[in-house]
Coordinates of C-alpha atoms in Angstrom, one line a residue:
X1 CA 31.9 -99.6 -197.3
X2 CA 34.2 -102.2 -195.7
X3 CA 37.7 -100.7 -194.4
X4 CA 40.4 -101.2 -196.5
X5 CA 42.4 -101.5 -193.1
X6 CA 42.4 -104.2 -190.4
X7 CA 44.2 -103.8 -188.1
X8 CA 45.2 -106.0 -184.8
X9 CA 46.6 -104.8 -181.8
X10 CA 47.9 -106.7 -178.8
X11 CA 47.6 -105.5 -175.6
X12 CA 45.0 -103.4 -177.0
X13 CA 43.4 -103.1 -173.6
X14 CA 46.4 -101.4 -171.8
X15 CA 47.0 -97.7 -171.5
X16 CA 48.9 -97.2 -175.0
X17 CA 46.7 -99.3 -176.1
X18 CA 43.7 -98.0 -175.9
X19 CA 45.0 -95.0 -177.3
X20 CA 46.5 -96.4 -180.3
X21 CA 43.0 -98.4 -181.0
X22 CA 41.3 -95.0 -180.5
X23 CA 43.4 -93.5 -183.0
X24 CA 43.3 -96.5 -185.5
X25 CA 39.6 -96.3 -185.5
X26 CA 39.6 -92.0 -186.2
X27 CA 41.3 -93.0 -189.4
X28 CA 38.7 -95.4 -190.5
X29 CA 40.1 -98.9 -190.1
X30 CA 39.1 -101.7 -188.7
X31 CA 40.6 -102.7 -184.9
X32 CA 40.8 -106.0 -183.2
X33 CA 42.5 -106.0 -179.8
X34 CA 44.2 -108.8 -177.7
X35 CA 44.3 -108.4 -174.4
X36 CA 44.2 -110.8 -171.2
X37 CA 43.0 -107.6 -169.0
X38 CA 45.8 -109.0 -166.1
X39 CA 46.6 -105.8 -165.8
X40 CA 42.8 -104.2 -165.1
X41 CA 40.1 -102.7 -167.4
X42 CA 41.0 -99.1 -167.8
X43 CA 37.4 -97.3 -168.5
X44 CA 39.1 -96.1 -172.1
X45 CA 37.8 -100.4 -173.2
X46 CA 34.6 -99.6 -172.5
X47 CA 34.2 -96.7 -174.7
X48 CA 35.9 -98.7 -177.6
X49 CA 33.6 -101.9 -177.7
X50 CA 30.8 -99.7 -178.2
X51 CA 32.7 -98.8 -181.9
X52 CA 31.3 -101.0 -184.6
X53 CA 34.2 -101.0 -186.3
X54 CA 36.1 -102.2 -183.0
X55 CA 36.4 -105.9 -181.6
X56 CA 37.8 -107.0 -178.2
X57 CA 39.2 -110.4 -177.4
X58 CA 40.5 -111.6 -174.0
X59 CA 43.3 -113.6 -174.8
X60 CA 47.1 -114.4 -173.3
X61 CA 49.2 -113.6 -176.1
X62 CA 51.5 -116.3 -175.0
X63 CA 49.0 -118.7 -175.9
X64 CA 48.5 -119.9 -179.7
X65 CA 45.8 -117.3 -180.6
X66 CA 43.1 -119.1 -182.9
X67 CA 43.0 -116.0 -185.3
X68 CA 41.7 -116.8 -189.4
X69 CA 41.2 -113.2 -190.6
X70 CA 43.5 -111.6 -192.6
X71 CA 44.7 -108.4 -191.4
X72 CA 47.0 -105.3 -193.2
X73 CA 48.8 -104.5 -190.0
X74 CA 49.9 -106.1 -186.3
X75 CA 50.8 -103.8 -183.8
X76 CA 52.2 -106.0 -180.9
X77 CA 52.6 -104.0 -177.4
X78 CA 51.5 -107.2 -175.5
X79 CA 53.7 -106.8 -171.9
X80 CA 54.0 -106.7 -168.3
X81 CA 55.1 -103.0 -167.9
X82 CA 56.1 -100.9 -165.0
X83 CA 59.5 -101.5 -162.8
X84 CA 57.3 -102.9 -159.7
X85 CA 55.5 -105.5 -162.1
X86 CA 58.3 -106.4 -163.9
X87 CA 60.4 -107.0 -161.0
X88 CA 57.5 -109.4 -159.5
X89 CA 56.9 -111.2 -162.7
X90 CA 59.5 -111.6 -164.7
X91 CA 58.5 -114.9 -166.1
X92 CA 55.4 -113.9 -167.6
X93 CA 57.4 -110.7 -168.5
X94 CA 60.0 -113.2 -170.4
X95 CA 57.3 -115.4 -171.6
X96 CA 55.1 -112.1 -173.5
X97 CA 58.9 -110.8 -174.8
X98 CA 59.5 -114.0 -176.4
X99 CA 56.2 -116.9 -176.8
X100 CA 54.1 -113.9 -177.6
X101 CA 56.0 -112.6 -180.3
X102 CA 56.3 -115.7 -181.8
X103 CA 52.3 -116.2 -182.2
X104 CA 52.1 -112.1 -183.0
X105 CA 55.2 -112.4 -185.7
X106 CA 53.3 -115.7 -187.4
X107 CA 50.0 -113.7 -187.9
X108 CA 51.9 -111.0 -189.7
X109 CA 53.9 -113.8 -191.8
X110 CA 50.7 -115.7 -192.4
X111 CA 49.1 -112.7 -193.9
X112 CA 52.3 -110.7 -195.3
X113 CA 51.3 -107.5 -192.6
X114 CA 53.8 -105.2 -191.2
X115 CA 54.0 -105.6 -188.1
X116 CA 55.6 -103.0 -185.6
X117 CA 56.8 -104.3 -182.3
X118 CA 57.4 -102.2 -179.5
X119 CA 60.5 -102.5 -177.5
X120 CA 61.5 -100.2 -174.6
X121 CA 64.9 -97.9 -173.7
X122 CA 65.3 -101.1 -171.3
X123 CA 66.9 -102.0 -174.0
X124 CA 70.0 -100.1 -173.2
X125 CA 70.6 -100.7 -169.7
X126 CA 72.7 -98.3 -167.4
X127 CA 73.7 -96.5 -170.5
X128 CA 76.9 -94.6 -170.5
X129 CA 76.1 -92.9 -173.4
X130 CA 73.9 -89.6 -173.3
X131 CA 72.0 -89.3 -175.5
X132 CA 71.5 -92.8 -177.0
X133 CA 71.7 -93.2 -180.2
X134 CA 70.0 -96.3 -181.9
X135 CA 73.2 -98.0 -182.5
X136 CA 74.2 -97.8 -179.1
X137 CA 74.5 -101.9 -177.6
X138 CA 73.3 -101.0 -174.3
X139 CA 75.1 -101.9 -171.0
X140 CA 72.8 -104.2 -169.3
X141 CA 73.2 -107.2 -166.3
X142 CA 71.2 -109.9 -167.6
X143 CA 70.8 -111.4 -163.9
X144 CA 69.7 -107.6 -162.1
X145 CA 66.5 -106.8 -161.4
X146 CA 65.1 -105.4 -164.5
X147 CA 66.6 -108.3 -166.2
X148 CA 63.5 -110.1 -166.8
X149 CA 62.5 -107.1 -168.8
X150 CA 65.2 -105.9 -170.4
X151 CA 66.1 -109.2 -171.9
X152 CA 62.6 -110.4 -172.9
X153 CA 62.2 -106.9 -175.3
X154 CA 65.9 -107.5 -176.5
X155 CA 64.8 -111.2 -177.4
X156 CA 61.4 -108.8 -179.2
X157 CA 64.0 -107.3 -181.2
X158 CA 66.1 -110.2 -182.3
X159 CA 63.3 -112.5 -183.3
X160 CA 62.1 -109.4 -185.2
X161 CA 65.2 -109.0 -186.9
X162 CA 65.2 -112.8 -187.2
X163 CA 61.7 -112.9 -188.9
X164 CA 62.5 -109.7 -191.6
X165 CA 66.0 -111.9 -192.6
X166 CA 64.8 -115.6 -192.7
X167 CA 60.8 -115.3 -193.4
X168 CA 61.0 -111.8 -195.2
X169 CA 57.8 -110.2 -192.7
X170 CA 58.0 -106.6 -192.9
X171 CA 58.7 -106.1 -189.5
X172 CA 59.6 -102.5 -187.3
X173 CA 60.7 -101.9 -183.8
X174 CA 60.1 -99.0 -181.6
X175 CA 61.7 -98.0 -178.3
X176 CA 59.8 -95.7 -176.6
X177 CA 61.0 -93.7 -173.6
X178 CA 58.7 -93.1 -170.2
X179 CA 55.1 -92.3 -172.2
X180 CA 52.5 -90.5 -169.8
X181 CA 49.0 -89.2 -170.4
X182 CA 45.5 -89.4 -169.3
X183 CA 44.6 -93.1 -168.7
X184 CA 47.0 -94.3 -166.8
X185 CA 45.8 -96.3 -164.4
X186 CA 45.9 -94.4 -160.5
X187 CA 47.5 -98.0 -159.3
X188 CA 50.6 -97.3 -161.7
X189 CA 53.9 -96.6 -159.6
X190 CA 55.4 -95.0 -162.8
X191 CA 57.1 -91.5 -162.3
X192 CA 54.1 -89.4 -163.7
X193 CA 50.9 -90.7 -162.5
X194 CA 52.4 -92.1 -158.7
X195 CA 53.1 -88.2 -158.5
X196 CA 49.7 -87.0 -159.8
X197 CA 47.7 -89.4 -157.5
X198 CA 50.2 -88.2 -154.3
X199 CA 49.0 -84.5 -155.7
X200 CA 45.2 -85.3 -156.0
X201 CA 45.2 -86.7 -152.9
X202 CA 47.0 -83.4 -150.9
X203 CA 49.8 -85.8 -149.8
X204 CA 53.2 -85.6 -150.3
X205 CA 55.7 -86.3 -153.2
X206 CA 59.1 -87.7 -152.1
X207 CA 61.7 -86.7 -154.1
X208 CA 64.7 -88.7 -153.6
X209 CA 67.1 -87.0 -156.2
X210 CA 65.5 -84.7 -157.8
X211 CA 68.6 -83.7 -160.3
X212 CA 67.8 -86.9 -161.8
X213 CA 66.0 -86.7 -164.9
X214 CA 63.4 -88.7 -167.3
X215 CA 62.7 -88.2 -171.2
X216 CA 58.8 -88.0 -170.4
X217 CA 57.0 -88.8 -173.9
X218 CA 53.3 -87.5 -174.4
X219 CA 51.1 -90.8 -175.2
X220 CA 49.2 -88.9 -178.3
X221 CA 53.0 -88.2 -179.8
X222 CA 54.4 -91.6 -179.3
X223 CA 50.8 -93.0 -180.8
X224 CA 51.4 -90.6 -183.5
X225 CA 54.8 -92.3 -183.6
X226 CA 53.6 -95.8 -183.9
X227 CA 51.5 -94.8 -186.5
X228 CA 53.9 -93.5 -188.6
X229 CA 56.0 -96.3 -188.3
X230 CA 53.5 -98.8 -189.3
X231 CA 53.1 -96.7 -192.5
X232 CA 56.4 -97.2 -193.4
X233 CA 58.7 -100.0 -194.0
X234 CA 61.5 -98.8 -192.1
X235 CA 62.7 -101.8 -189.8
X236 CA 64.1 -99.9 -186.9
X237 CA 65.1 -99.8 -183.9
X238 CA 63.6 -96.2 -184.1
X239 CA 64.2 -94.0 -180.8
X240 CA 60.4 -92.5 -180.0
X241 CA 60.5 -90.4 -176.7
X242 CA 61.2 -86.3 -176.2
X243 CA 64.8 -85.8 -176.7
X244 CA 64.8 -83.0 -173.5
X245 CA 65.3 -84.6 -169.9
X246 CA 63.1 -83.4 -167.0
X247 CA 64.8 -83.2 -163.4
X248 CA 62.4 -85.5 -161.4
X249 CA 62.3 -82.2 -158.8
X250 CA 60.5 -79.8 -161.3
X251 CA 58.3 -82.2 -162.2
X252 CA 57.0 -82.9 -158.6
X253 CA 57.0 -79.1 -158.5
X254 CA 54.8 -79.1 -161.5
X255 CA 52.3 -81.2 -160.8
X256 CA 52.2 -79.9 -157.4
X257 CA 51.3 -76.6 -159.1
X258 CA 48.8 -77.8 -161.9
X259 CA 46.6 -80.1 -159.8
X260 CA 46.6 -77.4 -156.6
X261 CA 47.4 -79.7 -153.7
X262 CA 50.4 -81.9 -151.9
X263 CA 53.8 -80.6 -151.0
X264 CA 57.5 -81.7 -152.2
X265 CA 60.1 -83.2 -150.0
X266 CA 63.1 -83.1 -151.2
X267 CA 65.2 -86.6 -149.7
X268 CA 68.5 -88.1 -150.0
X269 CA 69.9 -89.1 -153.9
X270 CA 68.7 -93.2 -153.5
X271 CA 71.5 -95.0 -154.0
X272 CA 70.1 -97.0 -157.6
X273 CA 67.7 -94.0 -158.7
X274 CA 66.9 -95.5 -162.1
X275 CA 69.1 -95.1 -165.0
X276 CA 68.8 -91.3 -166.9
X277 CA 67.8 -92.3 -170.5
X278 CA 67.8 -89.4 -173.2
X279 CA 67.0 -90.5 -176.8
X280 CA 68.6 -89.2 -180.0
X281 CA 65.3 -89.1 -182.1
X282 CA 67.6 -88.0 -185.4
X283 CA 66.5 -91.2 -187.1
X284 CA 62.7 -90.6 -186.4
X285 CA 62.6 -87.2 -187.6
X286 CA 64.4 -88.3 -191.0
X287 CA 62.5 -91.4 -191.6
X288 CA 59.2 -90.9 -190.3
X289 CA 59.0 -86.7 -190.0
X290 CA 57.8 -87.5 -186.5
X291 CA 59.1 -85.0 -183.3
X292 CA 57.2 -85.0 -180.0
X293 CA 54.6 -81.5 -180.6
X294 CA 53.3 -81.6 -177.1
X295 CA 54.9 -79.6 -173.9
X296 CA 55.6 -81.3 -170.6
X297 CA 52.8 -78.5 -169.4
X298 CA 50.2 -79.8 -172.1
X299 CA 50.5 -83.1 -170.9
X300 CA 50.7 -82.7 -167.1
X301 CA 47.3 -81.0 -167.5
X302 CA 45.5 -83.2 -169.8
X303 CA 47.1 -86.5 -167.4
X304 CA 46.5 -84.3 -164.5
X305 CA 42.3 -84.0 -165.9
X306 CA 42.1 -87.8 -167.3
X307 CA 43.4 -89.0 -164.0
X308 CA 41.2 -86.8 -161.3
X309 CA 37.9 -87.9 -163.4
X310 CA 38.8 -91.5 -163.6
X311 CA 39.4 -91.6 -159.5
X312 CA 36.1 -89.5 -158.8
X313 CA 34.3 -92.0 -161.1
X314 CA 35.9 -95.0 -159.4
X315 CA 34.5 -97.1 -156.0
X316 CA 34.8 -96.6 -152.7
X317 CA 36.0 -99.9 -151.6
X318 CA 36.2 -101.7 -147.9
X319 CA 37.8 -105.1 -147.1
X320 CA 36.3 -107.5 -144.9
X321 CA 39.5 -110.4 -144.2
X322 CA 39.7 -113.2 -142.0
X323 CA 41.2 -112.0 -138.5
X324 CA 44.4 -114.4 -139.1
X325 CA 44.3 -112.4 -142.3
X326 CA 44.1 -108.8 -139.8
X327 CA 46.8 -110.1 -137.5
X328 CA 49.6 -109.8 -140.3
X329 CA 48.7 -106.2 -141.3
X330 CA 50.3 -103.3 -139.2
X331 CA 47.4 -102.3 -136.1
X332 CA 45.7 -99.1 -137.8
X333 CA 46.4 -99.3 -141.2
X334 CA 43.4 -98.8 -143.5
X335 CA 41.6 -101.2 -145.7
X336 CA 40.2 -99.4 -148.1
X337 CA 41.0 -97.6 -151.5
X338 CA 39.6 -96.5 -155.0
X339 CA 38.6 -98.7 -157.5
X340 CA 36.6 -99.4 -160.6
X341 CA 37.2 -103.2 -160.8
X342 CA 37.4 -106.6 -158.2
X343 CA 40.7 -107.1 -159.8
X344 CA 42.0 -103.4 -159.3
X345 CA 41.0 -103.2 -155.5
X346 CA 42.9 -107.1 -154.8
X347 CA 46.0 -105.7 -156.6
X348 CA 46.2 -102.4 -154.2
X349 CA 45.3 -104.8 -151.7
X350 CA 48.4 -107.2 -152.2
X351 CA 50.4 -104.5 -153.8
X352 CA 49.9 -102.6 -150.1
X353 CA 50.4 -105.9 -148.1
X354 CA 52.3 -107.9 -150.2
X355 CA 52.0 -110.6 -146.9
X356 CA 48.6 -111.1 -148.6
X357 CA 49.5 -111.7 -151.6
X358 CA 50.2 -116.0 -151.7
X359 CA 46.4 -116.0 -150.2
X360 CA 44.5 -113.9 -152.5
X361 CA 46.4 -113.5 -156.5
X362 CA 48.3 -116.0 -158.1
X363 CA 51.6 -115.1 -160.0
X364 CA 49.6 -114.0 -163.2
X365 CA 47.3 -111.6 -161.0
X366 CA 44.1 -113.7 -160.9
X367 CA 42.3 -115.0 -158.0
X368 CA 43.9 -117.8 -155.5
X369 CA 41.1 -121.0 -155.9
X370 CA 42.1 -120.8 -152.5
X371 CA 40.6 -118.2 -151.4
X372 CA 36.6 -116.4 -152.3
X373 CA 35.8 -112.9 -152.8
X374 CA 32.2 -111.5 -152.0
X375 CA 30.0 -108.7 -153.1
X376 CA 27.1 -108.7 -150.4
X377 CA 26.0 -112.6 -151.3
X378 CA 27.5 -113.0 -154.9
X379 CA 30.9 -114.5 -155.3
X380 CA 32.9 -112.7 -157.7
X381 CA 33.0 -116.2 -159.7
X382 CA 29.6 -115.9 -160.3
X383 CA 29.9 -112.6 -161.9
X384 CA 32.7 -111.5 -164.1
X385 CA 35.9 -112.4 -162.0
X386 CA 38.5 -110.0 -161.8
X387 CA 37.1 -108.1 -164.1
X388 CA 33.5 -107.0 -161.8
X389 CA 32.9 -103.7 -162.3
X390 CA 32.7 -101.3 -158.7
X391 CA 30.8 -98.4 -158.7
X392 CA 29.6 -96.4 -155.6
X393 CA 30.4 -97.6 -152.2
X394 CA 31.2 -101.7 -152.4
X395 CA 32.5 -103.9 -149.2
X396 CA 34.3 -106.8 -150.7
X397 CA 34.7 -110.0 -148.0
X398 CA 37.5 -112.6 -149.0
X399 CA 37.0 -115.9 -147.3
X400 CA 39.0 -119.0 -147.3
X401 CA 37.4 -121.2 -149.7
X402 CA 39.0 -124.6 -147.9
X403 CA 40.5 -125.3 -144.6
X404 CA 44.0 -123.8 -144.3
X405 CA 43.3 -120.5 -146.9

């Protein structure tokens, strides 16, 4: 029997994503995810295209999407995400806040779906409110560094607003708060898993403030959240995120503890440590019924599992660069790292050296045409690009591909 549900997802691919694909599907409906992968193939992808009831396209939501098939629900998460990507591409960032919600707001008007678009806390800045309450404006400097962000999901929100008033689309926005969980990716520099890959690894996890605190938001409760929200016509904003701050210094402590490795140093207060976000979730609970069910200690373990297996299943991989290339790197510092795809092992490469970055990724993370990647003989052009899957041991030799690379 056909599914009564169709459902399509942007930036299916990504770590929320996946999840929220994974838990479309376990309620029987149908699930076509937009993705353009800049951000790596997280092994979760795999296990989805293997669904028949599941379809995978690799698309730039910023680009007109050629999409004829009606569907009962958009869930648009397409983004940049992360402080460190943000910061390096906040055009793109601008671009997915604002072109790609266009094209994902005129598939739900075409077809009369709800949509739900998901904003983030950014939304509110340095807030000098605790906790924030949905009707809290924010405090935010559209020129700092998170500007690019913050304004691109605060344009999200106002063409959604726009879209419900002029064109009548049932639209519903979301602001989550710091989720975490297995399947985050071991190259995020996010709070949760930078700290669980320092732990797995036996190093150590700097602490600079650790009276600062995070709302830290399970990703199976804040899927659980999206869910309920795209079964209901509430419009939003809607506060989803665990109403109880965590000091950053217990939670080093704690994953210290649960993965068994890696000490704590306790540094300085950093001058800018991030602004301490706490939502008011009054509104979720009375509209949707929904409350965060998991414990910090529940998810530290599961993230804690999801990410040890996903770095024991991923490559060993060397790097093989020109010796102009080897001059610009500090004498003695390794080139090698863990990786499951070509485009994962260039972005800790560039991400690590950021001098190497102008002569291997271009601004939207794909490969230079001035420069060629190797696997033994093959070019990585030859196979599938960034996307090249690693397993085992894998040496990958970038090359200049014309005089001058």
């Amino acid at each position: 029997m056909e599914p009564s549900e169709h459902i399509l997802v942007t930036g299916g691919a990504g770590f929320i994503g996946t999840h929220l694909c994974e838990a479309l599907l376990d309620r029987g409906a149908r699930v076509t995810a937009v993705d353009s992968l800049t951000a790596g193939r997280l092994p979760a992808l795999a296990q989805l295209t293997r669904h028949p009831r599941f379809t995978f396209i690799e698309h730039d939501i910023t680009a007109p999407l050629n999409w004829d098939t009606p569907v009962t629900a958009v869930m648009h998460l397409a983004s940049p995400i992360g402080p460190a990507l943000v910061r390096e591409q906040p055009v793109q960032t601008l671009m997915a806040g604002s072109v790609g919600t266009v094209n994902a707001l005129e598939i739900a008007r075409r077809y009369k779906a709800r949509i739900v678009l998901v904003s983030s806390a950014e939304v509110y800045g340095e807030p000098e409110v605790q906790p924030q309450p949905e009707t809290y404006t924010g405090n935010v400097d559209p020129t700092g560094p998170m500007s690019g962000y913050q304004e691109a999901k605060r344009f999200l929100e106002a063409l959604a607003v726009a879209y419900r008033r002029q064109y009548g689309v049932n639209t519903g926005i979301v602001r989550p708060f710091n989720v975490y969980g297995p399947g985050m990716l071991p190259s995020d520099k996010r709070v949760v898993a930078a700290f669980v890959v320092a732990a797995l690894a036996g190093e150590e996890l700097v602490v600079n403030g650790p009276e600062a605190t995070r709302s830290l938001c399970y990703v199976r409760d804040f899927v659980a959240g999206l869910i309920a929200m795209m079964d209901s016509d509430v419009s939003g904003p809607l506060n989803i995120g665990a109403e109880d701050g965590t000091a950053i210094g217990d939670l080093a402590h704690l994953v210290v503890s649960t993965v068994g490795s890696g000490t704590v140093r306790i540094g300085p207060s950093a001058p800018t440590g991030g602004a301490a976000r706490c939502p008011d979730i009054t509104q979720a609970r009375e509209l949707l019924g929904w409350e965060p069910t998991t414990t910090l200690q529940q998810g530290v373990e599961a993230t804690v599992t999801g990410m040890r297996d996903m770095i024991e299943s991923q490559a060993v991989v060397t790097f093989d660069v020109p010796t102009a290339w080897r001059t610009l790197i500090p004498e003695g510092q390794p080139l090698a790292c863990r990786a499951d795809s070509v485009g994962m092992a260039l972005k800790w490469l560039t991400d690590t050296y950021p001098v190497l970055a102008p002569r291997v990724l271009s601004p939207t993370g794909q490969l230079v045409p001035w420069t060629n990647v190797y696997i033994g003989d093959d070019s990585i052009r030859d196979l599938d690009g960034m996307a090249t899957g690693l397993r085992g041991e894998v040496n990958l030799t970038l090359l200049p591909a014309m005089a001058g690379g």
